[in-house]
PDB file of N, CA and C and ligand atoms in Angstrom:
ATOM      1  N   MET A   1     -12.013 -18.225  13.365  1.00 95.00           N
ATOM      2  CA  MET A   1     -10.935 -17.148  13.190  1.00 95.00           C
ATOM      3  C   MET A   1     -11.127 -16.049  14.178  1.00 95.00           C
ATOM      4  N   PRO A   2     -10.052 -15.701  14.902  1.00 98.00           N
ATOM      5  CA  PRO A   2     -10.124 -14.698  15.947  1.00 98.00           C
ATOM      6  C   PRO A   2     -10.404 -13.339  15.213  1.00 98.00           C
ATOM      7  N   ARG A   3     -11.207 -12.438  15.919  1.00 98.00           N
ATOM      8  CA  ARG A   3     -11.593 -11.188  15.432  1.00 98.00           C
ATOM      9  C   ARG A   3     -10.713 -10.097  16.124  1.00 98.00           C
ATOM     10  N   VAL A   4     -10.226  -9.262  15.295  1.00 98.00           N
ATOM     11  CA  VAL A   4      -9.451  -8.058  15.799  1.00 98.00           C
ATOM     12  C   VAL A   4     -10.085  -6.837  15.272  1.00 98.00           C
ATOM     13  N   THR A   5     -10.291  -5.893  16.134  1.00 98.00           N
ATOM     14  CA  THR A   5     -10.859  -4.608  15.863  1.00 98.00           C
ATOM     15  C   THR A   5      -9.807  -3.503  15.797  1.00 98.00           C
ATOM     16  N   TYR A   6      -9.790  -2.664  14.805  1.00 98.00           N
ATOM     17  CA  TYR A   6      -8.871  -1.590  14.660  1.00 98.00           C
ATOM     18  C   TYR A   6      -9.774  -0.264  14.739  1.00 98.00           C
ATOM     19  N   ILE A   7      -9.339   0.666  15.539  1.00 98.00           N
ATOM     20  CA  ILE A   7      -9.967   1.903  15.720  1.00 98.00           C
ATOM     21  C   ILE A   7      -9.079   3.083  15.452  1.00 98.00           C
ATOM     22  N   ASP A   8      -9.547   3.961  14.422  1.00 98.00           N
ATOM     23  CA  ASP A   8      -8.553   4.988  14.147  1.00 98.00           C
ATOM     24  C   ASP A   8      -8.851   6.224  15.005  1.00 98.00           C
ATOM     25  N   THR A   9      -8.089   7.358  14.809  1.00 97.00           N
ATOM     26  CA  THR A   9      -8.264   8.380  15.671  1.00 97.00           C
ATOM     27  C   THR A   9      -9.557   9.198  15.527  1.00 97.00           C
ATOM     28  N   ALA A  10     -10.330   8.950  14.433  1.00 97.00           N
ATOM     29  CA  ALA A  10     -11.592   9.491  14.295  1.00 97.00           C
ATOM     30  C   ALA A  10     -12.699   8.638  14.941  1.00 97.00           C
ATOM     31  N   GLY A  11     -12.254   7.528  15.553  1.00 98.00           N
ATOM     32  CA  GLY A  11     -13.165   6.553  16.046  1.00 98.00           C
ATOM     33  C   GLY A  11     -13.821   5.503  15.174  1.00 98.00           C
ATOM     34  N   LYS A  12     -13.286   5.458  13.891  1.00 97.00           N
ATOM     35  CA  LYS A  12     -13.853   4.541  12.851  1.00 97.00           C
ATOM     36  C   LYS A  12     -13.334   3.098  13.222  1.00 97.00           C
ATOM     37  N   GLU A  13     -14.251   2.227  13.388  1.00 98.00           N
ATOM     38  CA  GLU A  13     -13.904   0.845  13.809  1.00 98.00           C
ATOM     39  C   GLU A  13     -13.869  -0.116  12.502  1.00 98.00           C
ATOM     40  N   THR A  14     -12.911  -0.907  12.408  1.00 98.00           N
ATOM     41  CA  THR A  14     -12.896  -1.958  11.367  1.00 98.00           C
ATOM     42  C   THR A  14     -12.604  -3.325  12.058  1.00 98.00           C
ATOM     43  N   THR A  15     -13.447  -4.278  11.968  1.00 98.00           N
ATOM     44  CA  THR A  15     -13.250  -5.614  12.532  1.00 98.00           C
ATOM     45  C   THR A  15     -12.952  -6.620  11.518  1.00 98.00           C
ATOM     46  N   LEU A  16     -11.821  -7.381  11.741  1.00 98.00           N
ATOM     47  CA  LEU A  16     -11.434  -8.330  10.818  1.00 98.00           C
ATOM     48  C   LEU A  16     -11.463  -9.786  11.367  1.00 98.00           C
ATOM     49  N   ASP A  17     -11.818 -10.777  10.580  1.00 98.00           N
ATOM     50  CA  ASP A  17     -11.627 -12.133  10.953  1.00 98.00           C
ATOM     51  C   ASP A  17     -10.227 -12.537  10.454  1.00 98.00           C
ATOM     52  N   ILE A  18      -9.322 -12.909  11.299  1.00 98.00           N
ATOM     53  CA  ILE A  18      -7.956 -13.116  10.883  1.00 98.00           C
ATOM     54  C   ILE A  18      -7.475 -14.519  11.119  1.00 98.00           C
ATOM     55  N   ASP A  19      -6.876 -15.171  10.196  1.00 98.00           N
ATOM     56  CA  ASP A  19      -6.441 -16.574  10.358  1.00 98.00           C
ATOM     57  C   ASP A  19      -5.345 -16.548  11.394  1.00 98.00           C
ATOM     58  N   VAL A  20      -5.382 -17.582  12.323  1.00 98.00           N
ATOM     59  CA  VAL A  20      -4.243 -17.750  13.291  1.00 98.00           C
ATOM     60  C   VAL A  20      -2.899 -17.924  12.492  1.00 98.00           C
ATOM     61  N   GLY A  21      -1.941 -17.210  12.958  1.00 98.00           N
ATOM     62  CA  GLY A  21      -0.655 -17.300  12.336  1.00 98.00           C
ATOM     63  C   GLY A  21      -0.381 -16.059  11.442  1.00 98.00           C
ATOM     64  N   THR A  22      -1.367 -15.220  11.195  1.00 98.00           N
ATOM     65  CA  THR A  22      -1.251 -14.006  10.384  1.00 98.00           C
ATOM     66  C   THR A  22      -1.131 -12.869  11.445  1.00 98.00           C
ATOM     67  N   SER A  23      -0.206 -11.866  11.106  1.00 98.00           N
ATOM     68  CA  SER A  23       0.004 -10.786  12.068  1.00 98.00           C
ATOM     69  C   SER A  23      -1.082  -9.823  12.002  1.00 98.00           C
ATOM     70  N   VAL A  24      -1.260  -9.071  13.027  1.00 98.00           N
ATOM     71  CA  VAL A  24      -2.225  -7.874  13.092  1.00 98.00           C
ATOM     72  C   VAL A  24      -1.908  -6.842  12.026  1.00 98.00           C
ATOM     73  N   MET A  25      -0.590  -6.727  11.743  1.00 98.00           N
ATOM     74  CA  MET A  25      -0.171  -5.769  10.590  1.00 98.00           C
ATOM     75  C   MET A  25      -0.571  -6.387   9.276  1.00 98.00           C
ATOM     76  N   GLN A  26      -0.237  -7.636   9.045  1.00 98.00           N
ATOM     77  CA  GLN A  26      -0.577  -8.166   7.706  1.00 98.00           C
ATOM     78  C   GLN A  26      -2.057  -8.082   7.398  1.00 98.00           C
ATOM     79  N   ALA A  27      -2.894  -8.442   8.368  1.00 98.00           N
ATOM     80  CA  ALA A  27      -4.299  -8.427   8.089  1.00 98.00           C
ATOM     81  C   ALA A  27      -4.742  -6.987   7.824  1.00 98.00           C
ATOM     82  N   ALA A  28      -4.255  -6.045   8.415  1.00 98.00           N
ATOM     83  CA  ALA A  28      -4.527  -4.589   8.224  1.00 98.00           C
ATOM     84  C   ALA A  28      -4.225  -4.222   6.748  1.00 98.00           C
ATOM     85  N   VAL A  29      -2.867  -4.473   6.427  1.00 98.00           N
ATOM     86  CA  VAL A  29      -2.551  -4.121   5.075  1.00 98.00           C
ATOM     87  C   VAL A  29      -3.325  -4.928   4.060  1.00 98.00           C
ATOM     88  N   PHE A  30      -3.450  -6.245   4.182  1.00 97.00           N
ATOM     89  CA  PHE A  30      -4.296  -7.058   3.232  1.00 97.00           C
ATOM     90  C   PHE A  30      -5.654  -6.438   2.938  1.00 97.00           C
ATOM     91  N   ASN A  31      -6.247  -5.907   4.065  1.00 98.00           N
ATOM     92  CA  ASN A  31      -7.701  -5.548   3.956  1.00 98.00           C
ATOM     93  C   ASN A  31      -7.857  -4.079   3.791  1.00 98.00           C
ATOM     94  N   GLY A  32      -6.744  -3.254   3.553  1.00 97.00           N
ATOM     95  CA  GLY A  32      -6.855  -1.906   3.384  1.00 97.00           C
ATOM     96  C   GLY A  32      -7.198  -1.008   4.625  1.00 97.00           C
ATOM     97  N   VAL A  33      -6.844  -1.430   5.742  1.00 97.00           N
ATOM     98  CA  VAL A  33      -7.063  -0.650   6.889  1.00 97.00           C
ATOM     99  C   VAL A  33      -6.125   0.506   6.855  1.00 97.00           C
ATOM    100  N   ASP A  34      -6.529   1.764   6.792  1.00 95.00           N
ATOM    101  CA  ASP A  34      -5.566   2.844   6.755  1.00 95.00           C
ATOM    102  C   ASP A  34      -4.931   3.031   8.230  1.00 95.00           C
ATOM    103  N   GLY A  35      -3.744   3.568   8.166  1.00 96.00           N
ATOM    104  CA  GLY A  35      -3.067   3.864   9.478  1.00 96.00           C
ATOM    105  C   GLY A  35      -1.979   2.920   9.834  1.00 96.00           C
ATOM    106  N   ILE A  36      -1.836   1.951   9.129  1.00 97.00           N
ATOM    107  CA  ILE A  36      -0.727   1.089   9.395  1.00 97.00           C
ATOM    108  C   ILE A  36       0.096   1.005   8.014  1.00 97.00           C
ATOM    109  N   VAL A  37       1.376   1.600   8.099  1.00 97.00           N
ATOM    110  CA  VAL A  37       2.178   1.679   6.900  1.00 97.00           C
ATOM    111  C   VAL A  37       3.036   0.466   6.702  1.00 97.00           C
ATOM    112  N   ALA A  38       3.672  -0.042   7.606  1.00 98.00           N
ATOM    113  CA  ALA A  38       4.437  -1.249   7.541  1.00 98.00           C
ATOM    114  C   ALA A  38       5.515  -1.242   6.478  1.00 98.00           C
ATOM    115  N   GLU A  39       6.363  -0.102   6.555  1.00 97.00           N
ATOM    116  CA  GLU A  39       7.346   0.042   5.484  1.00 97.00           C
ATOM    117  C   GLU A  39       8.249  -1.134   5.309  1.00 97.00           C
ATOM    118  N   CYS A  40       8.619  -1.808   6.432  1.00 98.00           N
ATOM    119  CA  CYS A  40       9.666  -2.852   6.320  1.00 98.00           C
ATOM    120  C   CYS A  40       9.080  -4.166   6.034  1.00 98.00           C
ATOM    121  N   GLY A  41       7.665  -4.257   5.877  1.00 98.00           N
ATOM    122  CA  GLY A  41       6.975  -5.567   5.566  1.00 98.00           C
ATOM    123  C   GLY A  41       6.964  -6.520   6.642  1.00 98.00           C
ATOM    124  N   GLY A  42       7.262  -6.081   7.841  1.00 98.00           N
ATOM    125  CA  GLY A  42       7.112  -6.989   8.993  1.00 98.00           C
ATOM    126  C   GLY A  42       8.425  -7.503   9.620  1.00 98.00           C
ATOM    127  N   SER A  43       9.472  -6.846   9.240  1.00 97.00           N
ATOM    128  CA  SER A  43      10.781  -7.357   9.630  1.00 97.00           C
ATOM    129  C   SER A  43      11.228  -6.723  10.928  1.00 97.00           C
ATOM    130  N   CYS A  44      10.360  -5.977  11.629  1.00 97.00           N
ATOM    131  CA  CYS A  44      10.643  -5.317  12.904  1.00 97.00           C
ATOM    132  C   CYS A  44      11.741  -4.290  12.679  1.00 97.00           C
ATOM    133  N   MET A  45      11.709  -3.509  11.553  1.00 97.00           N
ATOM    134  CA  MET A  45      12.749  -2.551  11.316  1.00 97.00           C
ATOM    135  C   MET A  45      12.349  -1.145  11.013  1.00 97.00           C
ATOM    136  N   CYS A  46      11.023  -0.883  11.185  1.00 97.00           N
ATOM    137  CA  CYS A  46      10.563   0.438  10.714  1.00 97.00           C
ATOM    138  C   CYS A  46       9.702   1.182  11.759  1.00 97.00           C
ATOM    139  N   ALA A  47       8.965   0.404  12.612  1.00 97.00           N
ATOM    140  CA  ALA A  47       8.111   1.100  13.573  1.00 97.00           C
ATOM    141  C   ALA A  47       6.939   1.766  12.842  1.00 97.00           C
ATOM    142  N   THR A  48       6.594   1.517  11.671  1.00 98.00           N
ATOM    143  CA  THR A  48       5.449   2.286  11.120  1.00 98.00           C
ATOM    144  C   THR A  48       4.176   1.331  11.122  1.00 98.00           C
ATOM    145  N   CYS A  49       4.297   0.327  11.935  1.00 98.00           N
ATOM    146  CA  CYS A  49       3.054  -0.558  12.211  1.00 98.00           C
ATOM    147  C   CYS A  49       2.622  -0.432  13.699  1.00 98.00           C
ATOM    148  N   HIS A  50       3.005   0.745  14.274  1.00 98.00           N
ATOM    149  CA  HIS A  50       2.663   0.970  15.738  1.00 98.00           C
ATOM    150  C   HIS A  50       1.094   1.029  15.995  1.00 98.00           C
ATOM    151  N   VAL A  51       0.759   0.384  17.011  1.00 98.00           N
ATOM    152  CA  VAL A  51      -0.539   0.424  17.428  1.00 98.00           C
ATOM    153  C   VAL A  51      -0.630   0.563  19.023  1.00 98.00           C
ATOM    154  N   TYR A  52      -1.713   0.987  19.490  1.00 98.00           N
ATOM    155  CA  TYR A  52      -1.924   1.007  20.989  1.00 98.00           C
ATOM    156  C   TYR A  52      -3.044  -0.095  21.232  1.00 98.00           C
ATOM    157  N   VAL A  53      -2.594  -0.997  22.228  1.00 98.00           N
ATOM    158  CA  VAL A  53      -3.476  -2.095  22.543  1.00 98.00           C
ATOM    159  C   VAL A  53      -4.354  -1.749  23.627  1.00 98.00           C
ATOM    160  N   ARG A  54      -5.636  -2.105  23.667  1.00 98.00           N
ATOM    161  CA  ARG A  54      -6.538  -1.773  24.717  1.00 98.00           C
ATOM    162  C   ARG A  54      -5.945  -2.300  26.001  1.00 98.00           C
ATOM    163  N   ASP A  55      -5.851  -1.406  27.073  1.00 97.00           N
ATOM    164  CA  ASP A  55      -5.094  -1.745  28.207  1.00 97.00           C
ATOM    165  C   ASP A  55      -5.459  -3.060  28.895  1.00 97.00           C
ATOM    166  N   ASP A  56      -6.685  -3.388  28.905  1.00 97.00           N
ATOM    167  CA  ASP A  56      -7.035  -4.628  29.691  1.00 97.00           C
ATOM    168  C   ASP A  56      -6.735  -5.779  28.863  1.00 97.00           C
ATOM    169  N   GLN A  57      -6.076  -5.757  27.713  1.00 97.00           N
ATOM    170  CA  GLN A  57      -5.810  -6.885  26.819  1.00 97.00           C
ATOM    171  C   GLN A  57      -4.373  -7.195  26.767  1.00 97.00           C
ATOM    172  N   LEU A  58      -3.595  -6.330  27.361  1.00 96.00           N
ATOM    173  CA  LEU A  58      -2.036  -6.507  27.258  1.00 96.00           C
ATOM    174  C   LEU A  58      -1.660  -7.772  27.701  1.00 96.00           C
ATOM    175  N   ALA A  59      -2.221  -8.295  28.716  1.00 93.00           N
ATOM    176  CA  ALA A  59      -1.795  -9.530  29.291  1.00 93.00           C
ATOM    177  C   ALA A  59      -1.964 -10.790  28.420  1.00 93.00           C
ATOM    178  N   LYS A  60      -2.817 -10.719  27.411  1.00 90.00           N
ATOM    179  CA  LYS A  60      -3.033 -11.850  26.573  1.00 90.00           C
ATOM    180  C   LYS A  60      -2.094 -11.832  25.278  1.00 90.00           C
ATOM    181  N   LEU A  61      -1.151 -10.842  25.299  1.00 96.00           N
ATOM    182  CA  LEU A  61      -0.258 -10.801  24.229  1.00 96.00           C
ATOM    183  C   LEU A  61       1.196 -11.382  24.612  1.00 96.00           C
ATOM    184  N   PRO A  62       1.855 -11.847  23.594  1.00 94.00           N
ATOM    185  CA  PRO A  62       3.232 -12.123  24.003  1.00 94.00           C
ATOM    186  C   PRO A  62       4.006 -11.028  24.390  1.00 94.00           C
ATOM    187  N   PRO A  63       5.090 -11.186  25.241  1.00 96.00           N
ATOM    188  CA  PRO A  63       5.838 -10.107  25.714  1.00 96.00           C
ATOM    189  C   PRO A  63       6.601  -9.289  24.654  1.00 96.00           C
ATOM    190  N   VAL A  64       6.976  -8.041  24.848  1.00 97.00           N
ATOM    191  CA  VAL A  64       7.756  -7.345  23.839  1.00 97.00           C
ATOM    192  C   VAL A  64       9.033  -7.931  23.686  1.00 97.00           C
ATOM    193  N   GLY A  65       9.484  -8.242  22.506  1.00 96.00           N
ATOM    194  CA  GLY A  65      10.791  -8.894  22.219  1.00 96.00           C
ATOM    195  C   GLY A  65      11.795  -7.744  22.268  1.00 96.00           C
ATOM    196  N   GLU A  66      13.151  -8.155  22.241  1.00 97.00           N
ATOM    197  CA  GLU A  66      14.246  -7.168  22.257  1.00 97.00           C
ATOM    198  C   GLU A  66      14.255  -6.323  21.006  1.00 97.00           C
ATOM    199  N   ASP A  67      14.075  -6.838  19.838  1.00 97.00           N
ATOM    200  CA  ASP A  67      14.010  -5.947  18.561  1.00 97.00           C
ATOM    201  C   ASP A  67      12.891  -5.076  18.587  1.00 97.00           C
ATOM    202  N   GLU A  68      11.782  -5.513  19.100  1.00 98.00           N
ATOM    203  CA  GLU A  68      10.514  -4.760  19.132  1.00 98.00           C
ATOM    204  C   GLU A  68      10.703  -3.577  20.053  1.00 98.00           C
ATOM    205  N   GLU A  69      11.349  -3.905  21.316  1.00 98.00           N
ATOM    206  CA  GLU A  69      11.667  -2.912  22.341  1.00 98.00           C
ATOM    207  C   GLU A  69      12.509  -1.643  21.664  1.00 98.00           C
ATOM    208  N   ALA A  70      13.502  -2.100  20.845  1.00 98.00           N
ATOM    209  CA  ALA A  70      14.404  -1.140  20.308  1.00 98.00           C
ATOM    210  C   ALA A  70      13.665  -0.213  19.310  1.00 98.00           C
ATOM    211  N   MET A  71      12.818  -0.868  18.461  1.00 98.00           N
ATOM    212  CA  MET A  71      12.080  -0.119  17.462  1.00 98.00           C
ATOM    213  C   MET A  71      11.007   0.774  18.043  1.00 98.00           C
ATOM    214  N   LEU A  72      10.425   0.365  19.208  1.00 98.00           N
ATOM    215  CA  LEU A  72       9.329   1.135  19.869  1.00 98.00           C
ATOM    216  C   LEU A  72       9.972   2.509  20.205  1.00 98.00           C
ATOM    217  N   GLU A  73      11.311   2.441  20.443  1.00 97.00           N
ATOM    218  CA  GLU A  73      11.908   3.860  20.817  1.00 97.00           C
ATOM    219  C   GLU A  73      11.783   4.921  19.714  1.00 97.00           C
ATOM    220  N   GLY A  74      11.506   4.529  18.540  1.00 96.00           N
ATOM    221  CA  GLY A  74      11.534   5.392  17.431  1.00 96.00           C
ATOM    222  C   GLY A  74      10.190   5.575  16.711  1.00 96.00           C
ATOM    223  N   THR A  75       9.074   5.349  17.489  1.00 98.00           N
ATOM    224  CA  THR A  75       7.724   5.523  16.849  1.00 98.00           C
ATOM    225  C   THR A  75       7.483   7.017  16.505  1.00 98.00           C
ATOM    226  N   ALA A  76       6.699   7.198  15.415  1.00 98.00           N
ATOM    227  CA  ALA A  76       6.426   8.647  15.089  1.00 98.00           C
ATOM    228  C   ALA A  76       5.483   9.307  16.155  1.00 98.00           C
ATOM    229  N   SER A  77       4.571   8.539  16.570  1.00 98.00           N
ATOM    230  CA  SER A  77       3.625   8.999  17.530  1.00 98.00           C
ATOM    231  C   SER A  77       4.128   8.448  18.916  1.00 98.00           C
ATOM    232  N   GLU A  78       3.762   9.180  19.915  1.00 98.00           N
ATOM    233  CA  GLU A  78       4.217   9.010  21.344  1.00 98.00           C
ATOM    234  C   GLU A  78       4.114   7.504  21.558  1.00 98.00           C
ATOM    235  N   ARG A  79       5.166   7.018  22.244  1.00 98.00           N
ATOM    236  CA  ARG A  79       5.085   5.691  22.842  1.00 98.00           C
ATOM    237  C   ARG A  79       4.438   5.688  24.137  1.00 98.00           C
ATOM    238  N   ARG A  80       3.604   4.814  24.348  1.00 98.00           N
ATOM    239  CA  ARG A  80       2.894   4.609  25.671  1.00 98.00           C
ATOM    240  C   ARG A  80       3.110   3.254  26.170  1.00 98.00           C
ATOM    241  N   PRO A  81       2.565   3.004  27.383  1.00 97.00           N
ATOM    242  CA  PRO A  81       2.832   1.746  28.008  1.00 97.00           C
ATOM    243  C   PRO A  81       2.099   0.510  27.225  1.00 97.00           C
ATOM    244  N   ASN A  82       1.159   0.961  26.483  1.00 98.00           N
ATOM    245  CA  ASN A  82       0.355  -0.087  25.644  1.00 98.00           C
ATOM    246  C   ASN A  82       0.761  -0.056  24.199  1.00 98.00           C
ATOM    247  N   SER A  83       1.901   0.492  23.881  1.00 98.00           N
ATOM    248  CA  SER A  83       2.418   0.507  22.483  1.00 98.00           C
ATOM    249  C   SER A  83       2.831  -0.824  22.124  1.00 98.00           C
ATOM    250  N   ARG A  84       2.581  -1.273  20.999  1.00 98.00           N
ATOM    251  CA  ARG A  84       3.116  -2.507  20.337  1.00 98.00           C
ATOM    252  C   ARG A  84       3.296  -2.284  18.817  1.00 98.00           C
ATOM    253  N   LEU A  85       4.254  -3.090  18.324  1.00 98.00           N
ATOM    254  CA  LEU A  85       4.319  -3.161  16.786  1.00 98.00           C
ATOM    255  C   LEU A  85       3.490  -4.264  16.325  1.00 98.00           C
ATOM    256  N   SER A  86       2.588  -3.884  15.436  1.00 98.00           N
ATOM    257  CA  SER A  86       1.513  -4.927  15.026  1.00 98.00           C
ATOM    258  C   SER A  86       2.116  -6.099  14.195  1.00 98.00           C
ATOM    259  N   CYS A  87       3.249  -5.884  13.590  1.00 98.00           N
ATOM    260  CA  CYS A  87       3.912  -6.920  12.924  1.00 98.00           C
ATOM    261  C   CYS A  87       4.358  -8.031  13.791  1.00 98.00           C
ATOM    262  N   GLN A  88       4.517  -7.722  15.092  1.00 98.00           N
ATOM    263  CA  GLN A  88       4.975  -8.659  16.054  1.00 98.00           C
ATOM    264  C   GLN A  88       3.837  -9.317  16.854  1.00 98.00           C
ATOM    265  N   LEU A  89       2.651  -8.919  16.475  1.00 98.00           N
ATOM    266  CA  LEU A  89       1.414  -9.623  17.064  1.00 98.00           C
ATOM    267  C   LEU A  89       0.893 -10.608  16.190  1.00 98.00           C
ATOM    268  N   VAL A  90       1.337 -11.848  16.309  1.00 98.00           N
ATOM    269  CA  VAL A  90       0.810 -12.935  15.455  1.00 98.00           C
ATOM    270  C   VAL A  90      -0.443 -13.409  16.109  1.00 98.00           C
ATOM    271  N   VAL A  91      -1.527 -13.439  15.343  1.00 98.00           N
ATOM    272  CA  VAL A  91      -2.848 -13.775  15.943  1.00 98.00           C
ATOM    273  C   VAL A  91      -2.886 -15.239  16.371  1.00 98.00           C
ATOM    274  N   SER A  92      -3.375 -15.360  17.582  1.00 97.00           N
ATOM    275  CA  SER A  92      -3.558 -16.762  18.189  1.00 97.00           C
ATOM    276  C   SER A  92      -5.086 -16.679  18.697  1.00 97.00           C
ATOM    277  N   ALA A  93      -5.546 -17.977  18.962  1.00 97.00           N
ATOM    278  CA  ALA A  93      -6.912 -18.071  19.442  1.00 97.00           C
ATOM    279  C   ALA A  93      -7.203 -17.195  20.711  1.00 97.00           C
ATOM    280  N   GLU A  94      -6.123 -17.114  21.519  1.00 95.00           N
ATOM    281  CA  GLU A  94      -6.302 -16.323  22.741  1.00 95.00           C
ATOM    282  C   GLU A  94      -6.578 -14.784  22.465  1.00 95.00           C
ATOM    283  N   MET A  95      -6.213 -14.356  21.227  1.00 96.00           N
ATOM    284  CA  MET A  95      -6.359 -12.950  20.958  1.00 96.00           C
ATOM    285  C   MET A  95      -7.730 -12.571  20.473  1.00 96.00           C
ATOM    286  N   GLU A  96      -8.651 -13.480  20.446  1.00 97.00           N
ATOM    287  CA  GLU A  96     -10.079 -13.267  20.026  1.00 97.00           C
ATOM    288  C   GLU A  96     -10.590 -11.941  20.727  1.00 97.00           C
ATOM    289  N   GLY A  97     -11.078 -10.995  19.900  1.00 98.00           N
ATOM    290  CA  GLY A  97     -11.611  -9.808  20.421  1.00 98.00           C
ATOM    291  C   GLY A  97     -10.647  -8.710  20.757  1.00 98.00           C
ATOM    292  N   LEU A  98      -9.437  -8.913  20.282  1.00 98.00           N
ATOM    293  CA  LEU A  98      -8.444  -7.867  20.508  1.00 98.00           C
ATOM    294  C   LEU A  98      -8.827  -6.502  19.841  1.00 98.00           C
ATOM    295  N   VAL A  99      -8.509  -5.486  20.656  1.00 98.00           N
ATOM    296  CA  VAL A  99      -8.747  -4.107  20.055  1.00 98.00           C
ATOM    297  C   VAL A  99      -7.496  -3.364  20.055  1.00 98.00           C
ATOM    298  N   VAL A 100      -7.119  -2.715  18.794  1.00 98.00           N
ATOM    299  CA  VAL A 100      -5.994  -1.947  18.739  1.00 98.00           C
ATOM    300  C   VAL A 100      -6.425  -0.597  18.304  1.00 98.00           C
ATOM    301  N   TYR A 101      -5.781   0.471  18.826  1.00 98.00           N
ATOM    302  CA  TYR A 101      -6.047   1.830  18.275  1.00 98.00           C
ATOM    303  C   TYR A 101      -4.815   2.301  17.498  1.00 98.00           C
ATOM    304  N   LEU A 102      -5.183   2.983  16.393  1.00 98.00           N
ATOM    305  CA  LEU A 102      -4.177   3.487  15.528  1.00 98.00           C
ATOM    306  C   LEU A 102      -3.673   4.735  15.969  1.00 98.00           C
ATOM    307  N   PRO A 103      -2.358   4.999  15.834  1.00 98.00           N
ATOM    308  CA  PRO A 103      -1.836   6.272  16.264  1.00 98.00           C
ATOM    309  C   PRO A 103      -2.119   7.450  15.312  1.00 98.00           C
ATOM    310  N   GLU A 104      -1.844   8.635  15.756  1.00 97.00           N
ATOM    311  CA  GLU A 104      -2.087   9.735  14.897  1.00 97.00           C
ATOM    312  C   GLU A 104      -1.285   9.607  13.544  1.00 97.00           C
ATOM    313  N   THR A 105      -0.032   9.318  13.632  1.00 97.00           N
ATOM    314  CA  THR A 105       0.764   9.261  12.515  1.00 97.00           C
ATOM    315  C   THR A 105       1.798   8.073  12.622  1.00 97.00           C
ATOM    316  N   GLN A 106       2.246   7.586  11.481  1.00 98.00           N
ATOM    317  CA  GLN A 106       3.251   6.556  11.553  1.00 98.00           C
ATOM    318  C   GLN A 106       4.602   7.005  11.018  1.00 98.00           C
ATOM    319  N   THR A 107       4.577   8.231  10.434  1.00 93.00           N
ATOM    320  CA  THR A 107       5.800   8.615   9.811  1.00 93.00           C
ATOM    321  C   THR A 107       6.083  10.158  10.160  1.00 93.00           C
TER     322      THR A 107
HETATM  323  S1  LIG B   1       6.211  -3.579   9.732  1.00 72.49           S
HETATM  324 FE1  LIG B   1       8.150  -2.725  10.166  1.00 72.49          FE
HETATM  325  S2  LIG B   1       8.280  -2.862  12.272  1.00 72.49           S
HETATM  326 FE2  LIG B   1       6.406  -3.655  11.890  1.00 72.49          FE
END
């Protein structure tokens, strides 16, 4: 199972083993990782699952989709070049070792 690490603004790290096919958002919510709200449950309609992906790992992710692009315009914390919606990041074997940083706020 690929491992994904979540790092909050205080520097606290949580690493999870995630089944392929589960989203980075779902794994966080199921495992009680604070900092991902996911109000819409993964329908790409709320932007409260915003994360910042470690810069050198952006290339191993699928490109930002049209819906994701639109929702990223409305994130509560500043959008950056490495911003993604974690509900749109479905874990694959290639994502082993992914590191995501949680934003200051989601709402
Ligand atoms: S959970 Fe709502 S956009 Fe990701």
